[in-house]
PDB file of C-alpha atoms in Angstrom:
ATOM      1  CA  ASP A 853     -63.754  45.217 -29.392  1.00  0.00           C
ATOM      2  CA  LEU A 854     -63.449  44.909 -25.607  1.00  0.00           C
ATOM      3  CA  VAL A 855     -65.672  47.925 -25.001  1.00  0.00           C
ATOM      4  CA  LEU A 856     -68.640  46.073 -26.467  1.00  0.00           C
ATOM      5  CA  LYS A 857     -68.068  43.130 -24.109  1.00  0.00           C
ATOM      6  CA  PHE A 858     -68.796  45.195 -20.974  1.00  0.00           C
ATOM      7  CA  ASN A 859     -71.925  43.390 -19.868  1.00  0.00           C
ATOM      8  CA  SER A 860     -70.318  40.012 -19.447  1.00  0.00           C
ATOM      9  CA  GLU A 861     -66.970  39.125 -20.943  1.00  0.00           C
ATOM     10  CA  ILE A 862     -64.770  41.968 -19.714  1.00  0.00           C
ATOM     11  CA  VAL A 863     -66.249  41.676 -16.214  1.00  0.00           C
ATOM     12  CA  THR A 864     -65.605  37.920 -16.167  1.00  0.00           C
ATOM     13  CA  LEU A 865     -62.060  38.453 -17.469  1.00  0.00           C
ATOM     14  CA  LEU A 866     -61.375  40.965 -14.706  1.00  0.00           C
ATOM     15  CA  ILE A 867     -62.748  38.739 -11.931  1.00  0.00           C
ATOM     16  CA  ASN A 868     -60.902  35.668 -13.176  1.00  0.00           C
ATOM     17  CA  GLY A 869     -57.652  37.587 -13.603  1.00  0.00           C
ATOM     18  CA  ILE A 870     -57.804  38.932 -10.062  1.00  0.00           C
ATOM     19  CA  ASN A 871     -58.628  35.490  -8.693  1.00  0.00           C
ATOM     20  CA  ARG A 872     -55.655  33.987 -10.559  1.00  0.00           C
ATOM     21  CA  GLU A 873     -53.375  36.602  -9.009  1.00  0.00           C
ATOM     22  CA  LEU A 874     -54.785  35.945  -5.546  1.00  0.00           C
ATOM     23  CA  LEU A 875     -54.117  32.231  -5.891  1.00  0.00           C
ATOM     24  CA  ALA A 876     -50.680  32.627  -7.483  1.00  0.00           C
ATOM     25  CA  LYS A 877     -49.295  35.065  -4.924  1.00  0.00           C
ATOM     26  CA  ASN A 878     -51.082  33.910  -1.815  1.00  0.00           C
ATOM     27  CA  LYS A 879     -52.216  30.311  -1.531  1.00  0.00           C
ATOM     28  CA  THR A 880     -54.774  31.181   1.142  1.00  0.00           C
ATOM     29  CA  ARG A 881     -56.272  34.016  -0.917  1.00  0.00           C
ATOM     30  CA  ASP A 882     -56.533  36.297   2.097  1.00  0.00           C
ATOM     31  CA  LYS A 883     -54.162  39.060   1.028  1.00  0.00           C
ATOM     32  CA  PRO A 884     -56.045  42.388   1.152  1.00  0.00           C
ATOM     33  CA  ILE A 885     -56.692  44.261  -2.092  1.00  0.00           C
ATOM     34  CA  LEU A 886     -56.867  48.034  -2.547  1.00  0.00           C
ATOM     35  CA  PHE A 887     -58.488  49.001  -5.848  1.00  0.00           C
ATOM     36  CA  ILE A 888     -57.924  52.372  -7.497  1.00  0.00           C
ATOM     37  CA  ALA A 889     -60.156  52.902 -10.514  1.00  0.00           C
ATOM     38  CA  SER A 890     -60.815  55.957 -12.625  1.00  0.00           C
ATOM     39  CA  TYR A 891     -63.640  56.983 -14.926  1.00  0.00           C
ATOM     40  CA  LEU A 892     -65.039  54.030 -16.927  1.00  0.00           C
ATOM     41  CA  ARG A 893     -62.793  51.548 -15.152  1.00  0.00           C
ATOM     42  CA  GLY A 894     -64.647  52.442 -11.958  1.00  0.00           C
ATOM     43  CA  ILE A 895     -67.960  51.378 -13.508  1.00  0.00           C
ATOM     44  CA  ILE A 896     -66.382  48.149 -14.771  1.00  0.00           C
ATOM     45  CA  LEU A 897     -64.949  47.480 -11.299  1.00  0.00           C
ATOM     46  CA  ILE A 898     -68.350  48.059  -9.679  1.00  0.00           C
ATOM     47  CA  LYS A 899     -69.927  45.632 -12.128  1.00  0.00           C
ATOM     48  CA  ALA A 900     -67.212  43.041 -11.444  1.00  0.00           C
ATOM     49  CA  LEU A 901     -67.472  43.329  -7.663  1.00  0.00           C
ATOM     50  CA  THR A 902     -71.264  43.156  -7.628  1.00  0.00           C
ATOM     51  CA  THR A 903     -71.135  40.166  -9.975  1.00  0.00           C
ATOM     52  CA  ALA A 904     -68.640  38.468  -7.656  1.00  0.00           C
ATOM     53  CA  ALA A 905     -70.895  39.205  -4.679  1.00  0.00           C
ATOM     54  CA  ASP A 906     -73.838  37.536  -6.444  1.00  0.00           C
ATOM     55  CA  TYR A 907     -72.021  34.209  -6.371  1.00  0.00           C
ATOM     56  CA  LYS A 908     -71.423  34.321  -2.585  1.00  0.00           C
ATOM     57  CA  CYS A 909     -69.429  31.398  -1.162  1.00  0.00           C
ATOM     58  CA  THR A 910     -70.163  28.889  -3.908  1.00  0.00           C
ATOM     59  CA  THR A 911     -67.275  29.842  -6.206  1.00  0.00           C
ATOM     60  CA  SER A 912     -63.854  31.395  -6.177  1.00  0.00           C
ATOM     61  CA  TYR A 913     -65.573  34.778  -6.645  1.00  0.00           C
ATOM     62  CA  TYR A 914     -66.108  34.745  -2.894  1.00  0.00           C
ATOM     63  CA  TYR A 915     -62.387  35.283  -2.364  1.00  0.00           C
ATOM     64  CA  LEU A 916     -62.424  38.468  -4.409  1.00  0.00           C
ATOM     65  CA  ARG A 917     -65.095  39.965  -2.195  1.00  0.00           C
ATOM     66  CA  LYS A 918     -63.357  38.740   0.962  1.00  0.00           C
ATOM     67  CA  ALA A 919     -60.000  40.208  -0.099  1.00  0.00           C
ATOM     68  CA  THR A 920     -61.393  43.617  -1.119  1.00  0.00           C
ATOM     69  CA  ARG A 921     -60.509  46.049   1.676  1.00  0.00           C
ATOM     70  CA  SER A 922     -60.582  49.476   0.052  1.00  0.00           C
ATOM     71  CA  ILE A 923     -61.705  51.080  -3.173  1.00  0.00           C
ATOM     72  CA  ILE A 924     -60.756  54.528  -4.420  1.00  0.00           C
ATOM     73  CA  PHE A 925     -62.801  55.902  -7.302  1.00  0.00           C
ATOM     74  CA  LEU A 926     -61.381  58.797  -9.314  1.00  0.00           C
ATOM     75  CA  ALA A 927     -63.834  60.687 -11.537  1.00  0.00           C
ATOM     76  CA  THR A 928     -66.118  57.674 -11.833  1.00  0.00           C
ATOM     77  CA  PRO A 929     -69.438  58.793 -13.375  1.00  0.00           C
ATOM     78  CA  PHE A 930     -71.822  57.275 -10.817  1.00  0.00           C
ATOM     79  CA  ARG A 931     -74.632  59.530 -12.026  1.00  0.00           C
ATOM     80  CA  GLY A 932     -73.764  59.560 -15.689  1.00  0.00           C
ATOM     81  CA  THR A 933     -71.767  62.142 -17.598  1.00  0.00           C
ATOM     82  CA  SER A 934     -71.962  64.444 -20.565  1.00  0.00           C
ATOM     83  CA  PHE A 935     -68.160  64.761 -20.871  1.00  0.00           C
ATOM     84  CA  GLU A 936     -67.912  61.970 -23.426  1.00  0.00           C
ATOM     85  CA  ASP A 937     -69.410  64.362 -25.987  1.00  0.00           C
ATOM     86  CA  VAL A 938     -66.138  66.302 -25.867  1.00  0.00           C
ATOM     87  CA  LEU A 939     -63.977  63.175 -26.021  1.00  0.00           C
ATOM     88  CA  ILE A 940     -65.645  61.504 -28.967  1.00  0.00           C
ATOM     89  CA  ARG A 941     -66.697  64.253 -31.331  1.00  0.00           C
ATOM     90  CA  ASN A 942     -67.246  62.935 -34.828  1.00  0.00           C
ATOM     91  CA  GLN A 943     -66.847  59.346 -33.646  1.00  0.00           C
ATOM     92  CA  LYS A 944     -69.381  56.596 -33.205  1.00  0.00           C
ATOM     93  CA  VAL A 945     -70.492  56.260 -29.569  1.00  0.00           C
ATOM     94  CA  SER A 946     -69.694  52.860 -28.094  1.00  0.00           C
ATOM     95  CA  LYS A 947     -72.232  50.970 -26.000  1.00  0.00           C
ATOM     96  CA  LEU A 948     -70.167  51.477 -22.863  1.00  0.00           C
ATOM     97  CA  LEU A 949     -69.969  55.246 -23.254  1.00  0.00           C
ATOM     98  CA  ASP A 950     -73.629  55.329 -24.192  1.00  0.00           C
ATOM     99  CA  SER A 951     -74.512  53.482 -20.990  1.00  0.00           C
ATOM    100  CA  ILE A 952     -73.041  56.280 -18.848  1.00  0.00           C
ATOM    101  CA  LYS A 953     -74.054  59.207 -21.027  1.00  0.00           C
ATOM    102  CA  ARG A 954     -76.700  60.174 -18.530  1.00  0.00           C
ATOM    103  CA  SER A 955     -77.944  58.651 -15.349  1.00  0.00           C
ATOM    104  CA  THR A 956     -79.850  55.594 -16.542  1.00  0.00           C
ATOM    105  CA  PHE A 957     -81.931  53.109 -14.615  1.00  0.00           C
ATOM    106  CA  ASN A 958     -79.253  50.430 -15.107  1.00  0.00           C
ATOM    107  CA  LEU A 959     -76.472  52.689 -13.828  1.00  0.00           C
ATOM    108  CA  LYS A 960     -78.532  53.763 -10.806  1.00  0.00           C
ATOM    109  CA  ALA A 961     -79.421  50.141 -10.025  1.00  0.00           C
ATOM    110  CA  LEU A 962     -75.762  49.087 -10.298  1.00  0.00           C
ATOM    111  CA  VAL A 963     -74.620  51.824  -7.897  1.00  0.00           C
ATOM    112  CA  ARG A 964     -77.428  50.982  -5.423  1.00  0.00           C
ATOM    113  CA  LYS A 965     -76.479  47.298  -5.492  1.00  0.00           C
ATOM    114  CA  PHE A 966     -72.800  48.118  -5.012  1.00  0.00           C
ATOM    115  CA  THR A 967     -73.456  50.351  -1.996  1.00  0.00           C
ATOM    116  CA  ARG A 968     -75.559  47.627  -0.382  1.00  0.00           C
ATOM    117  CA  VAL A 969     -72.857  44.985  -0.882  1.00  0.00           C
ATOM    118  CA  TYR A 970     -69.814  47.091   0.018  1.00  0.00           C
TER     119      TYR A 970
END
């Protein structure tokens, strides 16, 4: 289940996929990127971009940060949400939804780190 891989695998898959596209379509990797992300995808994007920023110039992750020009977030739960209760009634709560259920220390730290980097 991809939802359960949020903390590492899905973020790595996203970063690597974007980097592959940058290399395939633009050999110099300097084509600007505009991201549009909604709801949970916004949190995943923040995690991916802050992870890429952690690696600085030592890896290809640097090119992702360099190419990122704009980001539009639509209904991204930066401070947590209670809306998932409506969406998942009578269903088991996944770890990803649980992580944004309310404003947690991890979510606050992620948003702080993102705003410092970008």
